[in-house]
XYZ file of C-alpha atoms in Angstrom:
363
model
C 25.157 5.648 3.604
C 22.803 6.854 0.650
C 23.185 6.224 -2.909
C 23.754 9.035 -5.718
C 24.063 9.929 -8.958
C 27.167 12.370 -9.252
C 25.993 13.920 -12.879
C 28.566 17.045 -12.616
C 31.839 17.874 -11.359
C 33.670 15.289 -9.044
C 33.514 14.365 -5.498
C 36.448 13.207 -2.956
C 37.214 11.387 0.037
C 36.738 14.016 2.661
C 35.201 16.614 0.905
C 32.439 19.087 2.839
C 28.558 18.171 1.036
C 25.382 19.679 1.727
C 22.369 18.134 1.190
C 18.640 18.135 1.902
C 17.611 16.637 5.346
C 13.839 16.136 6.840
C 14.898 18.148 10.311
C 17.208 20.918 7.641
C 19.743 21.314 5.702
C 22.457 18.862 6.269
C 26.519 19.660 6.366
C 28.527 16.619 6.530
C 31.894 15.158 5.450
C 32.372 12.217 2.982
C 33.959 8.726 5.115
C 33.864 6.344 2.085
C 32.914 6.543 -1.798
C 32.023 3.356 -2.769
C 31.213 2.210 -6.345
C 30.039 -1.026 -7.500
C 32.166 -3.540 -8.737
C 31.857 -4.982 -12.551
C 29.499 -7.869 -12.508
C 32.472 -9.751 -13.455
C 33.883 -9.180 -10.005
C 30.948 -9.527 -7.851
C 31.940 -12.777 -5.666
C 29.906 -12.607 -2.731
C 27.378 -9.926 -0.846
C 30.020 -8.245 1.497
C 32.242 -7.907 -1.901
C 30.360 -5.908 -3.976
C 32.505 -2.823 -4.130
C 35.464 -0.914 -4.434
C 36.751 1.734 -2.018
C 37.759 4.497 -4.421
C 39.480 8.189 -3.913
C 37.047 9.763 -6.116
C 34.312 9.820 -8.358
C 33.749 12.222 -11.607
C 30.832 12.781 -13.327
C 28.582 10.631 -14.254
C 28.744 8.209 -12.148
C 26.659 6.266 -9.340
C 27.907 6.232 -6.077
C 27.387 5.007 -2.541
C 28.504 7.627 -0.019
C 29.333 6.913 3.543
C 29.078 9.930 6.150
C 27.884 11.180 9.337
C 24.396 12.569 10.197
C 23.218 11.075 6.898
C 19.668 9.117 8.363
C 17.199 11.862 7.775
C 18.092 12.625 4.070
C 15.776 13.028 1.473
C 15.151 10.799 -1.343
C 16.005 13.300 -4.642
C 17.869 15.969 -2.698
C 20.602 17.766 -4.381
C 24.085 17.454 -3.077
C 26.247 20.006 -3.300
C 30.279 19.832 -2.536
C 31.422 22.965 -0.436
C 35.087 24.615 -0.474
C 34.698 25.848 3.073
C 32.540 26.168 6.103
C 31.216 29.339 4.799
C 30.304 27.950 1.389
C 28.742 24.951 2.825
C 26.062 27.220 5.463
C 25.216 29.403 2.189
C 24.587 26.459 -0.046
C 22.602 24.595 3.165
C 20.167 27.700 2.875
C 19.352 27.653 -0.764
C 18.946 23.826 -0.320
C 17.051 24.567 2.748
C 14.664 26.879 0.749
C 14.545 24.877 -2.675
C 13.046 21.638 -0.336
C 11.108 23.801 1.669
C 9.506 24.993 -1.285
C 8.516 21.507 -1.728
C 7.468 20.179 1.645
C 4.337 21.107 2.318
C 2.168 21.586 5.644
C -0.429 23.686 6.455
C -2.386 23.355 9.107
C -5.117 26.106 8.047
C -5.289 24.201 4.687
C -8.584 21.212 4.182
C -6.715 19.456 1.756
C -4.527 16.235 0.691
C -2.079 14.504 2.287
C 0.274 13.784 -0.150
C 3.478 11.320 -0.267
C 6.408 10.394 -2.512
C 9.365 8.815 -2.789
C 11.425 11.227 -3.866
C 11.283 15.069 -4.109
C 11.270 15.315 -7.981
C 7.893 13.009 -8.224
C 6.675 14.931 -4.788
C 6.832 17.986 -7.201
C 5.293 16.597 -9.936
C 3.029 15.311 -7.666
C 2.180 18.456 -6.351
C 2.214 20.828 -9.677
C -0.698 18.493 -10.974
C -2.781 18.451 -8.401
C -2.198 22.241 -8.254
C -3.278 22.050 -12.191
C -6.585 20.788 -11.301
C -7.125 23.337 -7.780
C -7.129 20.364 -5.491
C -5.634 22.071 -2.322
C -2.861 20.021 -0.258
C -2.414 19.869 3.295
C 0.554 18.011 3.944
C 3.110 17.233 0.768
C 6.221 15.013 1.586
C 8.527 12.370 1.147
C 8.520 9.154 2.959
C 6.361 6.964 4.013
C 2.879 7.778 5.566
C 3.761 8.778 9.433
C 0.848 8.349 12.145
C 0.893 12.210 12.450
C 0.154 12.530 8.722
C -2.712 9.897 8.761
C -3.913 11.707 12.227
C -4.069 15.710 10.502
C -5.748 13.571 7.060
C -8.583 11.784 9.710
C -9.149 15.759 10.914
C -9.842 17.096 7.989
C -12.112 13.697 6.574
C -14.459 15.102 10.113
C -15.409 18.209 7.584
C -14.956 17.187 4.412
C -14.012 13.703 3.268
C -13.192 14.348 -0.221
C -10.212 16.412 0.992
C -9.297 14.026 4.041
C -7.887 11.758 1.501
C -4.181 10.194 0.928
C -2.229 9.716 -2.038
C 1.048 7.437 -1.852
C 2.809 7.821 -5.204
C 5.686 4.734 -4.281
C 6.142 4.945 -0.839
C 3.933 3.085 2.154
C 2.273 2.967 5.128
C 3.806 3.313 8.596
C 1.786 0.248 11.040
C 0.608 2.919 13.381
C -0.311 5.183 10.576
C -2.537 2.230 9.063
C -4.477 1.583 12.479
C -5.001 5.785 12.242
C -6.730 4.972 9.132
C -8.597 2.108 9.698
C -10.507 3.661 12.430
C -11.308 6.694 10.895
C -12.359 5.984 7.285
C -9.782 7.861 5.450
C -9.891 6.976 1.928
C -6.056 6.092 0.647
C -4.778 6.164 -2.518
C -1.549 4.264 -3.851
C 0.378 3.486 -7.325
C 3.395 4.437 -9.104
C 2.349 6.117 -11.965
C 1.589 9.661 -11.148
C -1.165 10.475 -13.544
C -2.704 7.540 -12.696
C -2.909 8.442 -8.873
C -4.302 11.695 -9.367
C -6.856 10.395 -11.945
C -7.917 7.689 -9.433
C -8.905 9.934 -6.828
C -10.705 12.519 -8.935
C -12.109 9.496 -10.049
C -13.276 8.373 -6.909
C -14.247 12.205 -5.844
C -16.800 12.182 -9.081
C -18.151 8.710 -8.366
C -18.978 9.598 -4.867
C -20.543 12.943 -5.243
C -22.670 11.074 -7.814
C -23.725 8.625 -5.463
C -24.163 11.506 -2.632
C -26.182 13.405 -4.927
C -28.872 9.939 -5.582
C -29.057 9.640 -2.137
C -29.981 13.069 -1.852
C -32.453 12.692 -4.658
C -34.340 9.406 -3.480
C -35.303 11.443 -0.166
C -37.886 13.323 -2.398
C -40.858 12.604 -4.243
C -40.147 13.509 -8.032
C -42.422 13.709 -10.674
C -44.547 10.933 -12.166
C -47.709 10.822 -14.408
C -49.346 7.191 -14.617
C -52.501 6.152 -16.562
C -54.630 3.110 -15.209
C -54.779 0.295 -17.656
C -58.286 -0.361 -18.723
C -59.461 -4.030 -17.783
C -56.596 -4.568 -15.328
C -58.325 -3.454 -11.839
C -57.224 -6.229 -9.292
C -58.616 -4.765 -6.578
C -60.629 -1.720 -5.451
C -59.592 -0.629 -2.383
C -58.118 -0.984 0.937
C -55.203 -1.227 -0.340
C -56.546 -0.813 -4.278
C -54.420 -2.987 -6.790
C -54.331 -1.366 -10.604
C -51.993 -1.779 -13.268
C -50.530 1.698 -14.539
C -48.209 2.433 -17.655
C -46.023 5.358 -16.521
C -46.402 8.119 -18.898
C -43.624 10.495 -17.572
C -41.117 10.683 -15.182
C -40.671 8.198 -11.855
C -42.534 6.039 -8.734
C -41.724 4.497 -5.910
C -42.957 2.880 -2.577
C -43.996 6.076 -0.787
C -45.179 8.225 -3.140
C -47.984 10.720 -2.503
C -50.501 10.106 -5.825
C -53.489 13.133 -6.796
C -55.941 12.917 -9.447
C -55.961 15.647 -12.483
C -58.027 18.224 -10.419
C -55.545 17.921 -7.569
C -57.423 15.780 -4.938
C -55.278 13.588 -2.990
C -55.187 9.705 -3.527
C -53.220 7.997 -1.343
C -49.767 6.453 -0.910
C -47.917 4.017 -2.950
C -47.772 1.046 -1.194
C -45.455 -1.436 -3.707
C -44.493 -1.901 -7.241
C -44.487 -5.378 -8.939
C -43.122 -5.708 -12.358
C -43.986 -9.040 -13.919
C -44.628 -10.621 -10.181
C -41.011 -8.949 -9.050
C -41.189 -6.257 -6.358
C -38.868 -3.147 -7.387
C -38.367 -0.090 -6.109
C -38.998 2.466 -9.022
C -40.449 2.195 -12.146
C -39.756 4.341 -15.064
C -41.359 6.252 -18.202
C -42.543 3.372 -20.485
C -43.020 0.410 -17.877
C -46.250 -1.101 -17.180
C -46.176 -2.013 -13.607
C -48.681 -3.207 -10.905
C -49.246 -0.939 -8.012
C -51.013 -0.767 -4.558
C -52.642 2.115 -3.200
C -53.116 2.860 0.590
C -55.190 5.303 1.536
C -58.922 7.232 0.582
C -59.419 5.624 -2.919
C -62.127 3.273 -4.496
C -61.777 2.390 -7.836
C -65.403 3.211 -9.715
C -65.425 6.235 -7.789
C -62.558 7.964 -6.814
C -60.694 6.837 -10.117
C -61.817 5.077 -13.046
C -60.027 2.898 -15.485
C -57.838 4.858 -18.064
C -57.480 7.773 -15.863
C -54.250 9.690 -15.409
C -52.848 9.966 -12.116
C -49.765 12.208 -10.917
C -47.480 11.867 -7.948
C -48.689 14.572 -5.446
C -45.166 16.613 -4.798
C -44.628 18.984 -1.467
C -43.832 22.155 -2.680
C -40.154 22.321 -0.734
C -39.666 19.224 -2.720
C -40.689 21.080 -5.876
C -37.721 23.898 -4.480
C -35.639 21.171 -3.738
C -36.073 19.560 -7.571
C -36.018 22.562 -9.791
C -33.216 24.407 -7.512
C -30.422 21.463 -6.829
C -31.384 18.714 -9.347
C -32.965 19.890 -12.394
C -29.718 18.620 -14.478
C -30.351 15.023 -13.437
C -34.116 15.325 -14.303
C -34.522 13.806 -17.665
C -36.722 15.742 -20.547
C -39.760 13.775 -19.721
C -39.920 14.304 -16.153
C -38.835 17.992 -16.057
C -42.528 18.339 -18.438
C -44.363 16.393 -15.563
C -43.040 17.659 -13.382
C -44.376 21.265 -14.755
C -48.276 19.595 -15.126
C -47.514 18.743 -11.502
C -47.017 22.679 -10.162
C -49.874 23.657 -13.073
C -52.355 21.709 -11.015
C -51.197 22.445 -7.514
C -51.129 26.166 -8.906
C -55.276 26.136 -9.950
C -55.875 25.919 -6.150
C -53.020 27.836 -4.700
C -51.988 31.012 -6.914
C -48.601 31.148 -4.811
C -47.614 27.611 -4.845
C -43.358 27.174 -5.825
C -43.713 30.455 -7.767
C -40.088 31.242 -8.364
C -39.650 27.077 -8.949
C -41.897 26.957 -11.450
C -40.647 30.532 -13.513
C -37.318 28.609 -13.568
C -39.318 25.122 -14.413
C -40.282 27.472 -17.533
C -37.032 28.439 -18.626
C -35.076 25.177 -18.675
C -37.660 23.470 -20.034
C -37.364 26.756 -22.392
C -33.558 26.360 -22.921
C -34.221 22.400 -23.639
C -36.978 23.298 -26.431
C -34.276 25.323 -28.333
């Protein structure tokens, strides 16, 4: 049986009906109408309603026929005069759904599921809106074939080797599929919502992707040692810096004005607390590994940089110079000036770009 709403027309006992089916179109004759009963009348479970001849418009209805287990939530149903009728009305159902359903292999994209076809379609049209490309768009629950094709596509691009569920679940083989793959699944039954919640997610993780990214070079930083607060000279030396401009952390390579290396950072300590970067404005305790002595090397109230590779200078000014605050983008120009007094050629085309965002800023 299935449950309708018949909104036009009327429908018989042993009429011909066509109606959307997951394998096709399907042709089938009505058994049984059955409507409910008043509430009044309602006595027990197996008495809840009335065998009736007919049904006219609008009504709700449960139908009983043959062939009826593969239909599809929100299909139309159509009644047919003959044979005939009904195979020309099963192909412009067939097409209408089939303009719904989607799957395509070829496609790095979505899998998307509904319960019905209207909210697969609404589904669908906004995630069109906002050029997110589908893969697989149906209705039902999430099949382990479905989870399977959204695991392949996660392998190249895990953004798109997503799932949204607007209403609908998730088949028990189809949740082992993604458990062991890492497919990111997305359910609720508000479809805005849904949609929002993965781009959502899609923003929050390229975000993340992109620190990540970031933390693996050495960005700019210009530090000035405190006068009176040298607590050790070297081997590893100890001095407490303000930081002038930009960013440090553990690892940094440090150079004096003129150019000539320092050493490494060893650790950061802010008020006896070990942290991992320190920022324009902090005054922070550092150590120092490598050829530095305090008194000769470096003095007190002298301005140190961090010492940056030039690919890392590519790297900064090509892929992250929008996540480079105002401060560190001007450092990070002292930074190539110096490196540029001994080399003529170092990060040339970097640092003509440096110029003109820093340009673009000024105005």
């Amino acid at each position: 049986t299935i449950d309708a709403i018949i909104y036009d027309g009327v429908m018989k006992r042993g009429d011909l009906i066509v109606l959307g089916g997951f394998d096709g179109a399907i042709i089938t004759k009505v058994r049984a109408l059955l409507l409910p009963k008043p509430l009044d009348e309602m006595r027990a479970p197996t008495d809840r309603f009335n065998n009736v001849e007919e049904v006219y418009a609008a009504a709700g209805v449960k139908i009983s026929a043959p062939n009826l287990e593969k239909a599809i939530a929100g299909s139309p149903i159509l009644v047919a005069q003959s044979e005939e009728e009904a195979k020309i009305l099963a192909a412009k159902i067939a097409e209408e759904i089939g303009s719904l359903r989607i799957s395509s292999q070829d496609t790095l994209g979505l899998v998307v599921k509904a319960d019905t076809l209207g909210t697969l379609e609404a589904l669908v049209s906004m995630l069109k809106k906002r050029n997110i490309p589908i893969r697989i768009a149906d209705v039902g629950p999430l099949s382990k074939r479905e989870a399977i094709e959204a695991a392949v596509v996660s392998k190249d691009n895990r953004y798109l080797g997503a799932v949204l569920l607007f209403n609908v679940g998730v088949n028990s083989d189809a949740e082992e599929i993604l458990r062991g793959s890492g497919v990111k699944l997305f359910q609720g039954n508000i479809i805005y919502r849904l949609v929002e919640d993965y781009i959502e997610w899609v923003n929050e993780e390229k975000r993340k992707e992109r620190e990540r990214e970031l933390e693996k070079l050495v960005r700019a930083g210009k530090i000035r040692i405190i006068p009176g607060y040298v607590f050790r000279r070297s081997d590893p030396a100890i001095v407490g810096v303000e930081i002038l401009g930009g960013v440090i952390r553990p690892g940094y390579p440090l150079m004096r004005e003129d150019g000539r290396s320092l050493g490494t950072i060893m650790q950061i300590q802010d008020a006896g607390k070990t942290i991992n970067i320190a920022r324009t404005g902090m005054s922070v305790a550092i150590s120092i590994r490598g050829n530095i002595l305090v008194g000769r090397h470096v003095n007190e109230g002298d301005i140190i940089y961090t010492d940056i590779p030039e690919n890392h200078v590519n790297e900064l000014v090509d892929r992250f110079a929008q996540d480079l605050s105002n401060d560190e983008l001007l450092v990070l120009k002292e930074i190539v000036e110096i490196k540029r007094k001994s080399n003529k050629l170092f990060a040339t085309s970097s640092y003509i770009k440096l110029l003109q965002i820093i340009g673009k800023g000024a105005k």
